[in-house]
PDB file of C-alpha atoms in Angstrom:
ATOM      1  CA  MET K  15     -94.077 143.252 -39.283  1.00  0.00           C
ATOM      2  CA  ASP K  16     -92.925 139.852 -40.137  1.00  0.00           C
ATOM      3  CA  ILE K  17     -90.662 138.702 -43.019  1.00  0.00           C
ATOM      4  CA  VAL K  18     -93.288 136.341 -46.247  1.00  0.00           C
ATOM      5  CA  ARG K  19     -91.208 133.905 -47.316  1.00  0.00           C
ATOM      6  CA  ASN K  20     -92.915 132.445 -50.133  1.00  0.00           C
ATOM      7  CA  ALA K  21     -93.449 129.524 -52.534  1.00  0.00           C
ATOM      8  CA  ASP K  22     -90.960 130.433 -54.541  1.00  0.00           C
ATOM      9  CA  GLY K  23     -88.214 131.154 -51.785  1.00  0.00           C
ATOM     10  CA  THR K  24     -87.869 134.649 -52.317  1.00  0.00           C
ATOM     11  CA  LEU K  25     -88.638 136.637 -48.650  1.00  0.00           C
ATOM     12  CA  VAL K  26     -90.546 139.274 -47.851  1.00  0.00           C
ATOM     13  CA  VAL K  27     -88.868 141.800 -45.932  1.00  0.00           C
ATOM     14  CA  PRO K  28     -89.433 144.913 -44.358  1.00  0.00           C
ATOM     15  CA  VAL K  29     -87.250 148.500 -44.699  1.00  0.00           C
ATOM     16  CA  GLN K  30     -87.253 151.034 -42.166  1.00  0.00           C
ATOM     17  CA  GLN K  31     -87.258 153.887 -44.424  1.00  0.00           C
ATOM     18  CA  ALA K  32     -84.332 156.612 -43.965  1.00  0.00           C
ATOM     19  CA  ARG K  33     -85.727 159.118 -42.335  1.00  0.00           C
ATOM     20  CA  HIS K  34     -84.721 162.489 -43.333  1.00  0.00           C
ATOM     21  CA  HIS K  35     -83.632 165.059 -41.502  1.00  0.00           C
ATOM     22  CA  GLU K  36     -84.056 169.002 -43.986  1.00  0.00           C
ATOM     23  CA  THR K  37     -81.545 171.726 -42.443  1.00  0.00           C
ATOM     24  CA  ASP K  38     -81.893 175.520 -40.141  1.00  0.00           C
ATOM     25  CA  ASP K  39     -80.936 176.720 -43.746  1.00  0.00           C
ATOM     26  CA  ALA K  40     -83.651 175.179 -45.810  1.00  0.00           C
ATOM     27  CA  ALA K  41     -84.189 178.184 -48.619  1.00  0.00           C
ATOM     28  CA  ASP K  42     -87.979 177.038 -48.321  1.00  0.00           C
ATOM     29  CA  GLY K  43     -88.241 178.311 -44.857  1.00  0.00           C
ATOM     30  CA  SER K  44     -89.950 175.378 -43.992  1.00  0.00           C
ATOM     31  CA  SER K  45     -87.762 174.262 -41.313  1.00  0.00           C
ATOM     32  CA  GLY K  46     -90.463 174.738 -38.439  1.00  0.00           C
ATOM     33  CA  GLY K  47     -89.537 178.279 -37.591  1.00  0.00           C
ATOM     34  CA  ASP K  48     -88.513 177.397 -34.562  1.00  0.00           C
ATOM     35  CA  GLY K  49     -84.563 176.185 -35.527  1.00  0.00           C
ATOM     36  CA  GLU K  50     -85.019 173.220 -34.462  1.00  0.00           C
ATOM     37  CA  SER K  51     -85.561 170.831 -37.520  1.00  0.00           C
ATOM     38  CA  GLN K  52     -88.390 168.569 -37.915  1.00  0.00           C
ATOM     39  CA  THR K  53     -88.096 164.715 -38.734  1.00  0.00           C
ATOM     40  CA  THR K  54     -89.409 162.310 -41.270  1.00  0.00           C
ATOM     41  CA  ASN K  55     -90.701 159.569 -40.141  1.00  0.00           C
ATOM     42  CA  ALA K  56     -91.870 157.333 -42.669  1.00  0.00           C
ATOM     43  CA  ALA K  57     -93.362 154.273 -43.309  1.00  0.00           C
ATOM     44  CA  PRO K  58     -91.323 150.381 -43.461  1.00  0.00           C
ATOM     45  CA  THR K  59     -91.566 149.893 -46.815  1.00  0.00           C
ATOM     46  CA  THR K  60     -91.357 145.437 -48.077  1.00  0.00           C
ATOM     47  CA  ARG K  61     -88.353 144.634 -49.782  1.00  0.00           C
ATOM     48  CA  VAL K  62     -88.111 141.166 -52.196  1.00  0.00           C
ATOM     49  CA  LEU K  63     -84.973 138.903 -51.121  1.00  0.00           C
ATOM     50  CA  HIS K  64     -84.146 136.527 -52.535  1.00  0.00           C
ATOM     51  CA  PRO K  65     -81.860 133.210 -52.266  1.00  0.00           C
ATOM     52  CA  GLY K  66     -78.401 134.206 -52.847  1.00  0.00           C
ATOM     53  CA  GLU K  67     -78.761 137.796 -52.163  1.00  0.00           C
ATOM     54  CA  GLY K  68     -76.854 140.034 -49.247  1.00  0.00           C
ATOM     55  CA  GLY K  69     -79.142 139.591 -46.438  1.00  0.00           C
ATOM     56  CA  TYR K  70     -80.753 136.566 -47.520  1.00  0.00           C
ATOM     57  CA  ASP K  71     -79.694 134.095 -44.873  1.00  0.00           C
ATOM     58  CA  GLU K  72     -79.750 135.823 -41.954  1.00  0.00           C
ATOM     59  CA  ALA K  73     -83.841 136.619 -42.764  1.00  0.00           C
ATOM     60  CA  LEU K  74     -84.886 132.775 -43.430  1.00  0.00           C
ATOM     61  CA  ALA K  75     -83.429 132.312 -40.115  1.00  0.00           C
ATOM     62  CA  GLU K  76     -85.003 135.309 -39.122  1.00  0.00           C
ATOM     63  CA  TRP K  77     -88.279 133.799 -40.430  1.00  0.00           C
ATOM     64  CA  ASP K  78     -87.778 130.110 -39.069  1.00  0.00           C
ATOM     65  CA  LEU K  79     -87.646 132.228 -35.647  1.00  0.00           C
ATOM     66  CA  GLN K  80     -91.200 133.348 -36.564  1.00  0.00           C
ATOM     67  CA  GLN K  81     -92.580 130.060 -36.878  1.00  0.00           C
ATOM     68  CA  ASN K  82     -92.044 130.031 -33.607  1.00  0.00           C
ATOM     69  CA  PRO K  83     -91.325 132.184 -31.268  1.00  0.00           C
ATOM     70  CA  ASP K  84     -91.001 130.318 -27.755  1.00  0.00           C
ATOM     71  CA  ARG K  85     -87.711 127.139 -30.224  1.00  0.00           C
ATOM     72  CA  ALA K  86     -85.461 126.641 -28.344  1.00  0.00           C
ATOM     73  CA  PRO K  87     -82.231 128.129 -29.038  1.00  0.00           C
ATOM     74  CA  VAL K  88     -80.352 126.731 -31.596  1.00  0.00           C
ATOM     75  CA  VAL K  89     -78.690 123.017 -31.196  1.00  0.00           C
ATOM     76  CA  SER K  90     -76.781 120.840 -34.456  1.00  0.00           C
ATOM     77  CA  THR K  91     -75.724 117.158 -33.452  1.00  0.00           C
ATOM     78  CA  ALA K  92     -73.834 114.976 -35.059  1.00  0.00           C
ATOM     79  CA  THR K  93     -76.498 112.771 -36.212  1.00  0.00           C
ATOM     80  CA  GLY K  94     -78.585 115.589 -37.140  1.00  0.00           C
ATOM     81  CA  ARG K  95     -76.078 116.589 -39.317  1.00  0.00           C
ATOM     82  CA  GLN K  96     -75.654 113.681 -40.862  1.00  0.00           C
ATOM     83  CA  GLU K  97     -78.544 113.231 -41.985  1.00  0.00           C
ATOM     84  CA  ALA K  98     -78.914 116.989 -43.086  1.00  0.00           C
ATOM     85  CA  MET K  99     -76.274 116.298 -45.372  1.00  0.00           C
ATOM     86  CA  ALA K 100     -77.976 113.572 -46.447  1.00  0.00           C
ATOM     87  CA  LEU K 101     -81.608 114.968 -46.965  1.00  0.00           C
ATOM     88  CA  ILE K 102     -79.742 118.105 -48.699  1.00  0.00           C
ATOM     89  CA  HIS K 103     -78.202 115.932 -51.401  1.00  0.00           C
ATOM     90  CA  ALA K 104     -81.370 114.642 -51.688  1.00  0.00           C
ATOM     91  CA  VAL K 105     -83.571 117.416 -52.128  1.00  0.00           C
ATOM     92  CA  ALA K 106     -81.008 118.945 -54.942  1.00  0.00           C
ATOM     93  CA  THR K 107     -80.145 115.626 -56.215  1.00  0.00           C
ATOM     94  CA  SER K 108     -83.469 114.260 -57.003  1.00  0.00           C
ATOM     95  CA  PRO K 109     -85.258 115.048 -60.682  1.00  0.00           C
ATOM     96  CA  ASP K 110     -88.242 117.122 -59.327  1.00  0.00           C
ATOM     97  CA  HIS K 111     -86.936 118.921 -55.834  1.00  0.00           C
ATOM     98  CA  ALA K 112     -88.933 117.056 -54.048  1.00  0.00           C
ATOM     99  CA  VAL K 113     -88.771 118.007 -50.791  1.00  0.00           C
ATOM    100  CA  ALA K 114     -91.933 116.431 -48.492  1.00  0.00           C
ATOM    101  CA  PRO K 115     -90.760 112.548 -49.796  1.00  0.00           C
ATOM    102  CA  ALA K 116     -87.077 113.145 -47.673  1.00  0.00           C
ATOM    103  CA  VAL K 117     -88.533 115.122 -44.871  1.00  0.00           C
ATOM    104  CA  ALA K 118     -90.607 112.190 -44.296  1.00  0.00           C
ATOM    105  CA  ALA K 119     -87.436 109.881 -44.110  1.00  0.00           C
ATOM    106  CA  LEU K 120     -86.130 110.913 -42.326  1.00  0.00           C
ATOM    107  CA  ASP K 121     -85.279 109.795 -38.214  1.00  0.00           C
ATOM    108  CA  ASP K 122     -85.462 112.575 -36.019  1.00  0.00           C
ATOM    109  CA  PRO K 123     -86.574 115.803 -38.607  1.00  0.00           C
ATOM    110  CA  GLU K 124     -86.706 117.640 -35.273  1.00  0.00           C
ATOM    111  CA  ALA K 125     -82.103 117.097 -35.151  1.00  0.00           C
ATOM    112  CA  SER K 126     -81.948 116.997 -39.072  1.00  0.00           C
ATOM    113  CA  ALA K 127     -84.336 120.699 -38.414  1.00  0.00           C
ATOM    114  CA  GLN K 128     -81.842 121.911 -35.373  1.00  0.00           C
ATOM    115  CA  ALA K 129     -78.433 121.098 -37.630  1.00  0.00           C
ATOM    116  CA  LEU K 130     -79.695 123.109 -40.087  1.00  0.00           C
ATOM    117  CA  ARG K 131     -81.334 126.304 -38.083  1.00  0.00           C
ATOM    118  CA  HIS K 132     -77.647 126.012 -37.258  1.00  0.00           C
ATOM    119  CA  VAL K 133     -76.270 126.150 -40.303  1.00  0.00           C
ATOM    120  CA  LEU K 134     -78.282 129.466 -40.447  1.00  0.00           C
ATOM    121  CA  VAL K 135     -77.557 130.935 -37.581  1.00  0.00           C
ATOM    122  CA  GLY K 136     -74.128 131.373 -39.609  1.00  0.00           C
ATOM    123  CA  GLY K 137     -74.752 133.274 -42.448  1.00  0.00           C
ATOM    124  CA  VAL K 138     -73.220 132.187 -45.796  1.00  0.00           C
ATOM    125  CA  HIS K 139     -70.213 131.416 -44.679  1.00  0.00           C
ATOM    126  CA  ALA K 140     -71.744 128.745 -42.479  1.00  0.00           C
ATOM    127  CA  VAL K 141     -73.957 127.956 -45.993  1.00  0.00           C
ATOM    128  CA  GLU K 142     -70.517 127.887 -48.497  1.00  0.00           C
ATOM    129  CA  ASP K 143     -69.443 125.739 -45.431  1.00  0.00           C
ATOM    130  CA  PHE K 144     -72.487 122.999 -45.508  1.00  0.00           C
ATOM    131  CA  ALA K 145     -72.003 122.392 -49.027  1.00  0.00           C
ATOM    132  CA  ALA K 146     -69.395 121.975 -49.202  1.00  0.00           C
ATOM    133  CA  GLU K 147     -69.132 119.314 -46.529  1.00  0.00           C
ATOM    134  CA  VAL K 148     -72.225 117.871 -48.267  1.00  0.00           C
ATOM    135  CA  ALA K 149     -71.156 117.480 -51.117  1.00  0.00           C
ATOM    136  CA  ALA K 150     -67.890 115.301 -49.307  1.00  0.00           C
ATOM    137  CA  ALA K 151     -69.912 113.949 -47.298  1.00  0.00           C
ATOM    138  CA  GLU K 152     -72.214 112.403 -50.677  1.00  0.00           C
ATOM    139  CA  GLY K 153     -70.719 112.946 -53.754  1.00  0.00           C
ATOM    140  CA  GLY K 154     -70.393 115.259 -56.321  1.00  0.00           C
ATOM    141  CA  ASP K 155     -70.025 119.035 -57.160  1.00  0.00           C
ATOM    142  CA  PRO K 156     -70.894 121.645 -53.851  1.00  0.00           C
ATOM    143  CA  LEU K 157     -73.779 123.100 -54.322  1.00  0.00           C
ATOM    144  CA  PRO K 158     -74.261 127.147 -54.811  1.00  0.00           C
ATOM    145  CA  ALA K 159     -74.891 128.630 -51.650  1.00  0.00           C
ATOM    146  CA  HIS K 160     -78.022 130.736 -52.937  1.00  0.00           C
ATOM    147  CA  GLU K 161     -79.651 127.185 -53.464  1.00  0.00           C
ATOM    148  CA  ALA K 162     -78.398 124.858 -50.716  1.00  0.00           C
ATOM    149  CA  THR K 163     -80.193 128.035 -48.912  1.00  0.00           C
ATOM    150  CA  LYS K 164     -83.113 128.219 -50.806  1.00  0.00           C
ATOM    151  CA  ILE K 165     -83.064 123.975 -50.704  1.00  0.00           C
ATOM    152  CA  ILE K 166     -82.113 124.837 -46.334  1.00  0.00           C
ATOM    153  CA  GLY K 167     -85.621 127.157 -46.706  1.00  0.00           C
ATOM    154  CA  GLU K 168     -87.720 124.752 -48.134  1.00  0.00           C
ATOM    155  CA  VAL K 169     -87.510 121.177 -46.213  1.00  0.00           C
ATOM    156  CA  LEU K 170     -87.741 123.965 -43.232  1.00  0.00           C
ATOM    157  CA  ALA K 171     -90.690 124.893 -44.578  1.00  0.00           C
ATOM    158  CA  GLU K 172     -91.385 121.116 -45.182  1.00  0.00           C
ATOM    159  CA  LEU K 173     -90.830 120.740 -41.520  1.00  0.00           C
ATOM    160  CA  ASP K 174     -92.931 123.283 -40.351  1.00  0.00           C
TER     161      ASP K 174
END
């Protein structure tokens, strides 16, 4: 099952249910009769992750990889990172959080996308560091990590 990214930024991720083992001393005698314990494998279920929740950054990176599984490993360049920082700042500070016009204004969309993917692969601490770097370079207060991650997801969805 693939990860699904909703328009609101939430991710629907597959979750494998825990396996249940019955013991040999089951009171109802349902241990299988041969002394072996029975294992029940439940079908995968799903869980909705919101930006800022544990595992969200990793799931977003996995979702992005699903969009293009043949993509080469992520490489971030200095110019791509600078453009990505300006992009995230522009989206965060625009009154309507307009992603499409900010993406359209990019000089090198692929380099910016690579830089943002590189941030996601690093997990929540990389997103926090990136948000602080954006604030230092562009001004203002650092975005909370969950907000930065949500904007990164919106930008990557627009670029794909």
